[in-house]
Short mmCIF file of C-alpha atoms in Angstrom, two decimals:
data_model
loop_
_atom_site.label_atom_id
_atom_site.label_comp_id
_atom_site.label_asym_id
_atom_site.label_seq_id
_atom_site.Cartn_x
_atom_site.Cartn_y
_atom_site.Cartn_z
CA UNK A 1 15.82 -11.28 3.40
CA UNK A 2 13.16 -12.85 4.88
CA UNK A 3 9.44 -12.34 3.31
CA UNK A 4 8.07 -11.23 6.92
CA UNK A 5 10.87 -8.13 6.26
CA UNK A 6 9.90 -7.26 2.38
CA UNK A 7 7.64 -4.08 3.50
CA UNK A 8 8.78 -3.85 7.27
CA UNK A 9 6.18 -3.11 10.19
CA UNK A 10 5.45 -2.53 13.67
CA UNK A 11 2.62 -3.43 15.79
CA UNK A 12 1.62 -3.02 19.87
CA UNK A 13 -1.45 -3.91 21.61
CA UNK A 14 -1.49 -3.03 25.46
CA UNK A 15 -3.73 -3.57 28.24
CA UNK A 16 -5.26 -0.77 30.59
CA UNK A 17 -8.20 -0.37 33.08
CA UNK A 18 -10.88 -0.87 31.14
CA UNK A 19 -9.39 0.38 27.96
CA UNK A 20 -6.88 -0.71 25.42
CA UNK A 21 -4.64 1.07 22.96
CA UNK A 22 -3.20 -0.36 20.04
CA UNK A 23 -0.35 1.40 18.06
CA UNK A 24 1.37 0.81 14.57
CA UNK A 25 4.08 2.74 12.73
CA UNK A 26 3.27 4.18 8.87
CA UNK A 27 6.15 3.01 7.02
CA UNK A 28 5.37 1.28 3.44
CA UNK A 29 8.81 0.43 1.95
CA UNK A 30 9.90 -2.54 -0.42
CA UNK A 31 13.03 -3.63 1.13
CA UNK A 32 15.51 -0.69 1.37
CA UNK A 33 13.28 1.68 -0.19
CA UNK A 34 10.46 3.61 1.49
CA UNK A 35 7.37 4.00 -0.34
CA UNK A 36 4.95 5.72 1.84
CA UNK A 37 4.78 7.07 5.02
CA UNK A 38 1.17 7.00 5.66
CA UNK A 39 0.37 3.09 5.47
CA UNK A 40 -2.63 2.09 7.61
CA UNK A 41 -2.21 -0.79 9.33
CA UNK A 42 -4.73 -0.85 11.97
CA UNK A 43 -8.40 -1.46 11.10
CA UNK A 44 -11.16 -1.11 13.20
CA UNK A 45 -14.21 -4.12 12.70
CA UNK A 46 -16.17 -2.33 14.72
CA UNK A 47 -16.39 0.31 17.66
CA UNK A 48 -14.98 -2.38 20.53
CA UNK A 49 -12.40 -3.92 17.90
CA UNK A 50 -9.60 -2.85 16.43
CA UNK A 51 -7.14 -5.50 14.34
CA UNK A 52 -3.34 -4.75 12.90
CA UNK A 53 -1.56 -6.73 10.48
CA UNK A 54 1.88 -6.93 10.52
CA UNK A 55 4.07 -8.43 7.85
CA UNK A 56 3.70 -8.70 4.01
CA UNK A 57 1.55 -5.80 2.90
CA UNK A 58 -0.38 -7.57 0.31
CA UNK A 59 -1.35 -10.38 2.04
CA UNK A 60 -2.42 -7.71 4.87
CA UNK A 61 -4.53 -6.21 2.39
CA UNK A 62 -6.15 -9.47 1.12
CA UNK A 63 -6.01 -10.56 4.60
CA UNK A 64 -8.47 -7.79 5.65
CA UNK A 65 -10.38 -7.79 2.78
CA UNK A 66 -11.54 -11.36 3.46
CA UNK A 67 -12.34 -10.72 7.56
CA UNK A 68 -13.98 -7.88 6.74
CA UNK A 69 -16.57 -9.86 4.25
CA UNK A 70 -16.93 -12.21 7.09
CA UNK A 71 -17.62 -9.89 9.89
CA UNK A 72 -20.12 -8.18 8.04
CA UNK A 73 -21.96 -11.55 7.13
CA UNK A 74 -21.96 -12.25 11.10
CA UNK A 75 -23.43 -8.97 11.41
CA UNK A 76 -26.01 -9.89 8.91
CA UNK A 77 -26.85 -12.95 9.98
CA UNK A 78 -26.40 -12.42 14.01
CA UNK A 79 -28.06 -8.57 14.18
CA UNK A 80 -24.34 -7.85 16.65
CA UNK A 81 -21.15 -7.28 16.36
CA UNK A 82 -18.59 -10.00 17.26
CA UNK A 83 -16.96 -10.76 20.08
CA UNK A 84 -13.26 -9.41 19.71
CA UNK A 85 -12.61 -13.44 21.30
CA UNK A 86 -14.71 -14.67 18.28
CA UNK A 87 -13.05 -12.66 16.29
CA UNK A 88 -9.56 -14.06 17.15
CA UNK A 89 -10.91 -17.77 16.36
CA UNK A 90 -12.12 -16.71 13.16
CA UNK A 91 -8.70 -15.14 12.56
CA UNK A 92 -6.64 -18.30 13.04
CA UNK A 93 -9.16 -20.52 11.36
CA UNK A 94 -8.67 -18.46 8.17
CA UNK A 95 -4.63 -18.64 8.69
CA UNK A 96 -4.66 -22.48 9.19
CA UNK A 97 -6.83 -22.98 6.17
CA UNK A 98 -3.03 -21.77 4.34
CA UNK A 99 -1.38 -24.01 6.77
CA UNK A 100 0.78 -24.93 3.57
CA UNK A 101 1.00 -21.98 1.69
CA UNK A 102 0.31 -19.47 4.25
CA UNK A 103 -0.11 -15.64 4.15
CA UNK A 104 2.66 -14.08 5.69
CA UNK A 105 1.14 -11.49 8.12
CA UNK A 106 0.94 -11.50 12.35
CA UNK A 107 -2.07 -10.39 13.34
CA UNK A 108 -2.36 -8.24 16.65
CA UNK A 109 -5.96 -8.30 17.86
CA UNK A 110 -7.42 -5.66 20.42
CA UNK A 111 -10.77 -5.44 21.65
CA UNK A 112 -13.28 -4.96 24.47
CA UNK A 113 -15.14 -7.88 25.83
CA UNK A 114 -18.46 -8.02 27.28
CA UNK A 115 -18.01 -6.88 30.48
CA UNK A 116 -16.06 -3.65 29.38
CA UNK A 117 -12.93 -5.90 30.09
CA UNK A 118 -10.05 -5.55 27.13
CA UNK A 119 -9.12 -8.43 25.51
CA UNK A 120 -5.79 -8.54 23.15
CA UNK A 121 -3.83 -11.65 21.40
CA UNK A 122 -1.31 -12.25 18.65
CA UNK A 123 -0.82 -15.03 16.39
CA UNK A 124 1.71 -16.45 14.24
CA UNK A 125 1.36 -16.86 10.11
CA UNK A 126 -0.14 -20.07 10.33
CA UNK A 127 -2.68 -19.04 13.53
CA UNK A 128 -1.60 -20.12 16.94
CA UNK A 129 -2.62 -17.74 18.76
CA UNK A 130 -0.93 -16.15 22.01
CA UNK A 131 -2.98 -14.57 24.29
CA UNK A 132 -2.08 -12.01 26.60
CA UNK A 133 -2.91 -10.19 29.97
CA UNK A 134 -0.51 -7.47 29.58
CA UNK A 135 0.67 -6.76 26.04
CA UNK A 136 1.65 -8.13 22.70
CA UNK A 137 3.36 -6.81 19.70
CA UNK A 138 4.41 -8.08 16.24
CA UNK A 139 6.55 -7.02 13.21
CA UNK A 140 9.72 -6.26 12.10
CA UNK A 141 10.72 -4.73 15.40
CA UNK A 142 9.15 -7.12 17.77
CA UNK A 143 12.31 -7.73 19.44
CA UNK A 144 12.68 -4.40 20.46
CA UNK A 145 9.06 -4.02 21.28
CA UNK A 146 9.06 -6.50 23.62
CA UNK A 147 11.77 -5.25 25.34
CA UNK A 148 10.11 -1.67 25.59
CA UNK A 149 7.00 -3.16 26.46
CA UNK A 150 8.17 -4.85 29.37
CA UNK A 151 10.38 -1.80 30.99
CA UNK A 152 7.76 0.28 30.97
CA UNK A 153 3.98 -1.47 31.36
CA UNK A 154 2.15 -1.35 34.46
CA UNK A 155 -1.02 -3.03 35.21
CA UNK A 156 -4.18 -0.89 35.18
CA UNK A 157 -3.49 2.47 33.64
CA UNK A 158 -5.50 4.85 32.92
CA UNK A 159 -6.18 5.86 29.24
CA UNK A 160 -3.98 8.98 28.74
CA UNK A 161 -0.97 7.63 31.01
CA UNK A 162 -1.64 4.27 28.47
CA UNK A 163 -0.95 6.60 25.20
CA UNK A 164 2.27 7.66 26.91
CA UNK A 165 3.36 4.36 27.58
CA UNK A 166 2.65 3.10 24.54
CA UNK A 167 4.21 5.76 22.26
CA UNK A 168 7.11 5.90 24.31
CA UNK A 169 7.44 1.83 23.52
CA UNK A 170 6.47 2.24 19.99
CA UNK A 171 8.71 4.99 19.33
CA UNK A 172 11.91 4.19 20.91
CA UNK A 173 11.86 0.14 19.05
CA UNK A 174 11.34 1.57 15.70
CA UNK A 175 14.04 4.17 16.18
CA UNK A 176 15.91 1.06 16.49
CA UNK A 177 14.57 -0.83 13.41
CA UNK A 178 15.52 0.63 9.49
CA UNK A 179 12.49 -1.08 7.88
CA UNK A 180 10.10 0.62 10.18
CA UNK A 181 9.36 3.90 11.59
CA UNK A 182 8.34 7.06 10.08
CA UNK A 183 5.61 8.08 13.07
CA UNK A 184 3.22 6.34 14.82
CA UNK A 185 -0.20 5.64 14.44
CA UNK A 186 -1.99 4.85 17.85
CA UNK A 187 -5.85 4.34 19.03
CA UNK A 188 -6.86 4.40 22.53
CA UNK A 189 -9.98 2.49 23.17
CA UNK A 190 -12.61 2.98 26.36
CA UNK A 191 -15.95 1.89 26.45
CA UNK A 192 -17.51 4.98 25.65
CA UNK A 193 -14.43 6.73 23.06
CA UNK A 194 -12.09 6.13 20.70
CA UNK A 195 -8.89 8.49 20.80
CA UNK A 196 -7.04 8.41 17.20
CA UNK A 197 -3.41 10.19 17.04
CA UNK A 198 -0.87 10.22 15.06
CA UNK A 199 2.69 10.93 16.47
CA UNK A 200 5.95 12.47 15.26
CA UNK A 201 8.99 10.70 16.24
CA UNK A 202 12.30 10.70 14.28
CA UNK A 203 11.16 10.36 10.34
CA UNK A 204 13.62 8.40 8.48
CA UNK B 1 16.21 -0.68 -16.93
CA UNK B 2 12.39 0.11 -17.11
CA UNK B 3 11.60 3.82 -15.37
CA UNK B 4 8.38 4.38 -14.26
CA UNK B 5 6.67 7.71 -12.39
CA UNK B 6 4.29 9.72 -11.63
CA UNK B 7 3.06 12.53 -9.58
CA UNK B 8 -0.30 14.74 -8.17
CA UNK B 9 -0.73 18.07 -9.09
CA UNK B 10 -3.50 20.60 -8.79
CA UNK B 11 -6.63 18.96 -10.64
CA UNK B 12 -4.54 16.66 -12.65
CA UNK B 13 -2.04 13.64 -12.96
CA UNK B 14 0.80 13.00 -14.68
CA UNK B 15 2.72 9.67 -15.60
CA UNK B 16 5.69 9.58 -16.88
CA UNK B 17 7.47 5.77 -18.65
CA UNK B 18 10.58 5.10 -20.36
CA UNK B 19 9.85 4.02 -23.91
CA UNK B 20 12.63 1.20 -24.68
CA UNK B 21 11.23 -1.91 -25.45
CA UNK B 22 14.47 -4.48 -24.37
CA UNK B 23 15.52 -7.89 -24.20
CA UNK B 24 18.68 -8.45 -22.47
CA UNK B 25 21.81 -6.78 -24.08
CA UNK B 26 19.24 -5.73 -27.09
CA UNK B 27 16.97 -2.22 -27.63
CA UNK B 28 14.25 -3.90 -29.88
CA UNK B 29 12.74 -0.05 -29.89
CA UNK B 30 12.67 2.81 -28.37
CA UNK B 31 8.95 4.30 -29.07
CA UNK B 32 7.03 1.74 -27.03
CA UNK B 33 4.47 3.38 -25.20
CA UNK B 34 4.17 1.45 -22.01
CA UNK B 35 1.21 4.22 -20.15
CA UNK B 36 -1.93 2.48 -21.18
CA UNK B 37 -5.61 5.21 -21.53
CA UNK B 38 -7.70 2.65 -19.97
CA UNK B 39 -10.81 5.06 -20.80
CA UNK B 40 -11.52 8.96 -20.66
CA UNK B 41 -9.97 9.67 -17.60
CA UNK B 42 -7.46 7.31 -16.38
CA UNK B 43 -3.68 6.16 -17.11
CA UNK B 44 -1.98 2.52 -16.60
CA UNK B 45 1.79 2.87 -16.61
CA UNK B 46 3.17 -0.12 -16.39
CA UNK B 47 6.69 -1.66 -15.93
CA UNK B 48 7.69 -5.06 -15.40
CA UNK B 49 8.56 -8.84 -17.65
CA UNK B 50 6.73 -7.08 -21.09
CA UNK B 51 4.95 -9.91 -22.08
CA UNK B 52 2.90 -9.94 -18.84
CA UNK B 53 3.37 -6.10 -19.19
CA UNK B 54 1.02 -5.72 -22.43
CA UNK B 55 -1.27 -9.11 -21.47
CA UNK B 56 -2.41 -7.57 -18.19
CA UNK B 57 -2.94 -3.86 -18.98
CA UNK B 58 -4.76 -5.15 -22.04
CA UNK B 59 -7.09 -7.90 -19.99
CA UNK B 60 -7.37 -4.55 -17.01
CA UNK B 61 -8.38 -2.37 -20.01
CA UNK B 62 -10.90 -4.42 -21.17
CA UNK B 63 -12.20 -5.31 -18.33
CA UNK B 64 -12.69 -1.72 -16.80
CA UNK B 65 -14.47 -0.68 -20.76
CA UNK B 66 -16.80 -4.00 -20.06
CA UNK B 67 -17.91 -2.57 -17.06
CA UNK B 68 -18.56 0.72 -18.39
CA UNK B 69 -20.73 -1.32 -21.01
CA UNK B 70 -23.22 -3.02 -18.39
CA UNK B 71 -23.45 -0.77 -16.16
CA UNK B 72 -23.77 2.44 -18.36
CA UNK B 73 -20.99 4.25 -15.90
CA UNK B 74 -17.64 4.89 -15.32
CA UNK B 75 -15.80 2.96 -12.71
CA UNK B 76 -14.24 5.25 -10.19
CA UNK B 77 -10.04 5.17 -10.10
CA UNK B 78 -10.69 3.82 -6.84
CA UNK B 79 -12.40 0.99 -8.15
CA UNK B 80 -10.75 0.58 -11.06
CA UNK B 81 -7.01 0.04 -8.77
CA UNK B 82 -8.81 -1.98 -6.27
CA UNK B 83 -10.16 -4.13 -9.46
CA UNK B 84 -6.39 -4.31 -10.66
CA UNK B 85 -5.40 -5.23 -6.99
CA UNK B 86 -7.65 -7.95 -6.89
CA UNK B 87 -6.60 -9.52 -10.02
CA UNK B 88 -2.83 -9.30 -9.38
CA UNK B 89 -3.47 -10.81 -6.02
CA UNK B 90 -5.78 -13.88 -7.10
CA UNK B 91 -2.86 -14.79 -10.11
CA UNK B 92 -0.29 -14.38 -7.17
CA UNK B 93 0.08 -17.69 -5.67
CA UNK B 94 -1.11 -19.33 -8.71
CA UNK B 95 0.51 -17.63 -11.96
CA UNK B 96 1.64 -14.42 -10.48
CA UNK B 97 1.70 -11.26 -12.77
CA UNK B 98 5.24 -9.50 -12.84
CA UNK B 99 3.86 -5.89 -13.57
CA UNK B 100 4.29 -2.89 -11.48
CA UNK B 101 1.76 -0.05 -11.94
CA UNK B 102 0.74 3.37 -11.24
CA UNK B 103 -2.51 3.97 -12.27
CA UNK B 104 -3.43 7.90 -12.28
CA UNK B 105 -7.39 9.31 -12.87
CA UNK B 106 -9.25 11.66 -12.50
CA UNK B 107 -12.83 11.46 -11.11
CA UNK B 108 -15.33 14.69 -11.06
CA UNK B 109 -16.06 14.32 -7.21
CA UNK B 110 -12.41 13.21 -5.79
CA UNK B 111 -10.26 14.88 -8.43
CA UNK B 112 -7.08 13.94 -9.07
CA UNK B 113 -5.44 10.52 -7.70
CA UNK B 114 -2.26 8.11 -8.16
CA UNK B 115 -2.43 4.97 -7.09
CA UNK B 116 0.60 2.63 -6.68
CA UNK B 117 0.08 -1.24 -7.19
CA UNK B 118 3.51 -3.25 -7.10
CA UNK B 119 3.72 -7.04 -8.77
CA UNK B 120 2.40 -8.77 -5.54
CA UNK B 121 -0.68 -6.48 -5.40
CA UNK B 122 0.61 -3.74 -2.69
CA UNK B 123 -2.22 -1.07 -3.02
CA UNK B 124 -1.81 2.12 -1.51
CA UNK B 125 -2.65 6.07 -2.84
CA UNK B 126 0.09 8.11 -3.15
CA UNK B 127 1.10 11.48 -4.25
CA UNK B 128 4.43 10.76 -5.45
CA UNK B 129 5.87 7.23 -6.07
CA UNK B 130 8.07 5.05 -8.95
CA UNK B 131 9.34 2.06 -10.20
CA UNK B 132 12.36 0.26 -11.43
CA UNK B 133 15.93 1.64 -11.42
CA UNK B 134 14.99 5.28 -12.30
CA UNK B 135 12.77 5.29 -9.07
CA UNK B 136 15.91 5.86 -7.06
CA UNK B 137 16.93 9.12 -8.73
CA UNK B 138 12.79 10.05 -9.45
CA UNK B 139 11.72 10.18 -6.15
CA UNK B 140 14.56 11.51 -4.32
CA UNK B 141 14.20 14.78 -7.29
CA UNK B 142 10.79 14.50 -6.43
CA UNK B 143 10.84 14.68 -2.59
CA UNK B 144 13.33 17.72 -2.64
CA UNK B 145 11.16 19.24 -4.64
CA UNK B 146 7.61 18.28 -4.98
CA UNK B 147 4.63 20.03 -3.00
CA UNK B 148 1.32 19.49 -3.20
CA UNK B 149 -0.94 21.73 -5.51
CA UNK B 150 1.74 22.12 -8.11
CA UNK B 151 0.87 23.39 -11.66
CA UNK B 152 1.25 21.78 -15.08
CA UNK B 153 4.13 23.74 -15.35
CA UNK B 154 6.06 23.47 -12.36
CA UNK B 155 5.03 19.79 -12.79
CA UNK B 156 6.53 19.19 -16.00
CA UNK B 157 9.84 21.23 -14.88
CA UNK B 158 10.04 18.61 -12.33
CA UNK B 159 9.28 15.78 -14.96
CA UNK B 160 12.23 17.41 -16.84
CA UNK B 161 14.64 17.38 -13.96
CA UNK B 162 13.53 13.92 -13.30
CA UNK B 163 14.67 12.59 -16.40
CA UNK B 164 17.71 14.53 -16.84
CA UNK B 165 18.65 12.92 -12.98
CA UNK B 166 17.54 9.48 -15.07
CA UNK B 167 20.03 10.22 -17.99
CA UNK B 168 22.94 11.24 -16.34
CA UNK B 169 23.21 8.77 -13.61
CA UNK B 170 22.00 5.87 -14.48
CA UNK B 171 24.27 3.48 -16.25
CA UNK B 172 21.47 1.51 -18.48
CA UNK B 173 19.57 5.03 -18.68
CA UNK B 174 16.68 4.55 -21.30
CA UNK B 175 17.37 6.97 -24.06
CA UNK B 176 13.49 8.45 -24.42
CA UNK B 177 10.47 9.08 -22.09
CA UNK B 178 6.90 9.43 -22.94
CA UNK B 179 4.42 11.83 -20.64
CA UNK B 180 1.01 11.63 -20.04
CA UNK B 181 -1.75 13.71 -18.22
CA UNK B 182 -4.84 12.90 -16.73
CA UNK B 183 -7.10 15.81 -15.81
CA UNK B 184 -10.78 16.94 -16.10
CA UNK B 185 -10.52 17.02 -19.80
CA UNK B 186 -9.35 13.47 -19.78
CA UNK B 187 -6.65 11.30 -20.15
CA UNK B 188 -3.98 12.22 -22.81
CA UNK B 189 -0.55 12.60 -24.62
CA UNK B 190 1.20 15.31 -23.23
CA UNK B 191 4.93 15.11 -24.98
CA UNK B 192 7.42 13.02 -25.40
CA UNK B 193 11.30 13.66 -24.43
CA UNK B 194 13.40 11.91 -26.92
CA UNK B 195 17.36 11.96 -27.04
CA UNK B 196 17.49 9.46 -29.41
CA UNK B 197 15.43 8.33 -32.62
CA UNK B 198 14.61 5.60 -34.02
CA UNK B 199 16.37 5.53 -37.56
CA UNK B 200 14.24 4.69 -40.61
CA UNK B 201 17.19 1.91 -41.95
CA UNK B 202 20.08 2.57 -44.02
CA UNK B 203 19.91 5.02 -47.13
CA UNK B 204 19.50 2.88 -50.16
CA UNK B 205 21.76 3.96 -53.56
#
């Protein structure tokens, strides 16, 4: 089994009007066996940008740990927050410093840019990152994801008809994935709210 | 095979460890006490290679009593498994640790916690979770029947039925189990369940 499948994860980031929602599931397990069913994998930097990490849940952990020291020294130093596009360069610098002994995590980026516009990307474990107009997802079920993602996105949608989308996506991949599932965990980003839900879809 | 677990209840935590101390085909005892009191209110079980086992919960211990010293308080549970985290994670890629822990405390504003911590520093807070062979049978007994707010004695009747899952089914099952309780009076024994003791040697003439 691959070390990108030890806790199991899934991960979308989707583009609206003006908005953004990005969506993980909650399962924790260690191979076969499910730990939790609460896992947070979606972190917010700040109130314009959201990042998930997919893939080993330690190096997730550590992962965050050490962006999170670094945003908050820009913030120190800069008196803002950063620029979700900034934030994605940082992001693969810090993978390709492991470019040999890597952590084994996809990040999914989301944020809103200056001009209100959303910006998401996705890299791989070693940073190369893939940048996206419509949507991009990572984990354990990205093959299914992508294939949910594309049936059913539409450009410029509106923030509550962008939660049904991407539950619906979310939802019906994992269903198809054992190593990830057990609900959803979804935040819907405009310029002036963030929308926080948790959904119920088939728990096992 | 090493059986670790533990569980929330109302105000208090309980973790429960096998107590066979083995080395391939061998039982060198079976009154090891692998739950650690790191200080007055928390609990380190640990399970995992035992020489690494005993090393790290020591060098944790010490660790969490040193900051106690300098800073004239208590570090939180919170801290304390983030602390743990952090050290299992930096050894990782150099000299990695092969303990798995559940580290249950008790803190005056947060009450009661359990916090899971696997050998390549997974953190997460849990109500229910275990380790090692016995986990399979543990939690399963423990989702049918666990709910949140138990008592100390419905708690300890699901210990019980735990173990007795543990004994029956599992072909290595370890022979004795040790419990411990963390609550606002601290971190102590709370009884040990022992089908088999260890003999004091042969009677002499």
């Amino acid at each position: 089994m691959s070390i990108f499948e030890y806790n199991g994860s899934a991960l979308i980031a989707m583009v609206g009007k003006n908005c953004f929602a990005i969506a993980s599931d909650r399962r924790l397990g260690v191979q076969l066996q499910t730990i939790a069913t609460d896992f947070q994998r979606i972190y917010k930097f700040h109130d314009r940008l959201f990042m998930g990490l997919s893939g080993l849940a330690t190096d997730a952990q550590t992962l965050y740990q050490r962006l999170v020291f670094r945003h908050k020294l820009y913030q120190l130093r800069e008196e803002r927050d950063m620029k979700p596009e900034t934030f994605a360069s940082l992001v693969s610098a810090l993978l390709y410093e492991k470019r040999f002994g890597p952590y084994f995590c996809q990040p999914v980026i989301a944020g809103l840019s200056d001009e209100n516009k959303p910006f998401i990307c996705t890299m791989d474990s070693i940073g190369a990152k893939e940048l996206a107009k419509d949507f991009v997802v990572a984990g354990t079920a990205s093959e299914s994801l992508y294939g949910a993602c594309e049936a059913v996105f539409k450009p410029d949608m509106e923030p509550e008809e962008l939660f049904e989308t991407v539950s619906q996506a979310l939802l019906s991949s994992v269903d198809r994935d054992c190593l990830s599932g057990w609900g959803g965990h979804i935040y819907v980003v405009t310029p002036t709210e963030i929308k926080e839900r948790i959904l119920k879809g088939r728990m096992d | 095979m090493e059986c670790v677990f533990g569980l929330v209840g109302d105000g208090f935590a309980l973790v429960v460890a096998d107590t066979s101390a083995v080395h391939s085909i061998l039982v060198h005892k079976s009154n090891e006490d692998k739950i650690m009191v790191l200080d007055s209110h928390k609990l380190l079980g640990a399970s995992g290679e035992s020489g690494d086992r005993v090393q790290f919960t020591e060098y944790i211990q010490k660790n969490v009593a040193l900051y106690q010293f300098r800073n004239g308080i208590p570090l939180t549970t919170a801290a304390a498994a983030n602390f743990t985290r952090g050290e299992l994670a930096t050894a990782l890629r150099k000299n990695p640790y092969f303990v798995n822990i559940l580290m249950a405390g008790y803190d005056k504003e947060t009450g009661p916690s359990l916090y899971y911590i696997d050998y390549i520093a997974t953190l997460h807070k849990i109500d229910k979770g275990a380790f090692g062979y016995g986990s399979y049978f543990s939690l399963s007994m423990m989702d049918r029947h666990y709910h949140s707010g138990m008592t100390v004695e419905e708690a300890i009747d699901l210990v019980d039925k735990c173990i007795i899952e543990i004994r029956s089914r599992l072909v290595v099952a370890p022979p004795n189990f040790v419990i411990k309780i963390v609550d606002k009076d601290g971190a102590r024994e709370y009884a040990w369940r022992e089908s088999v003791k260890d003999t004091s040697g042969a009677p002499t003439a």
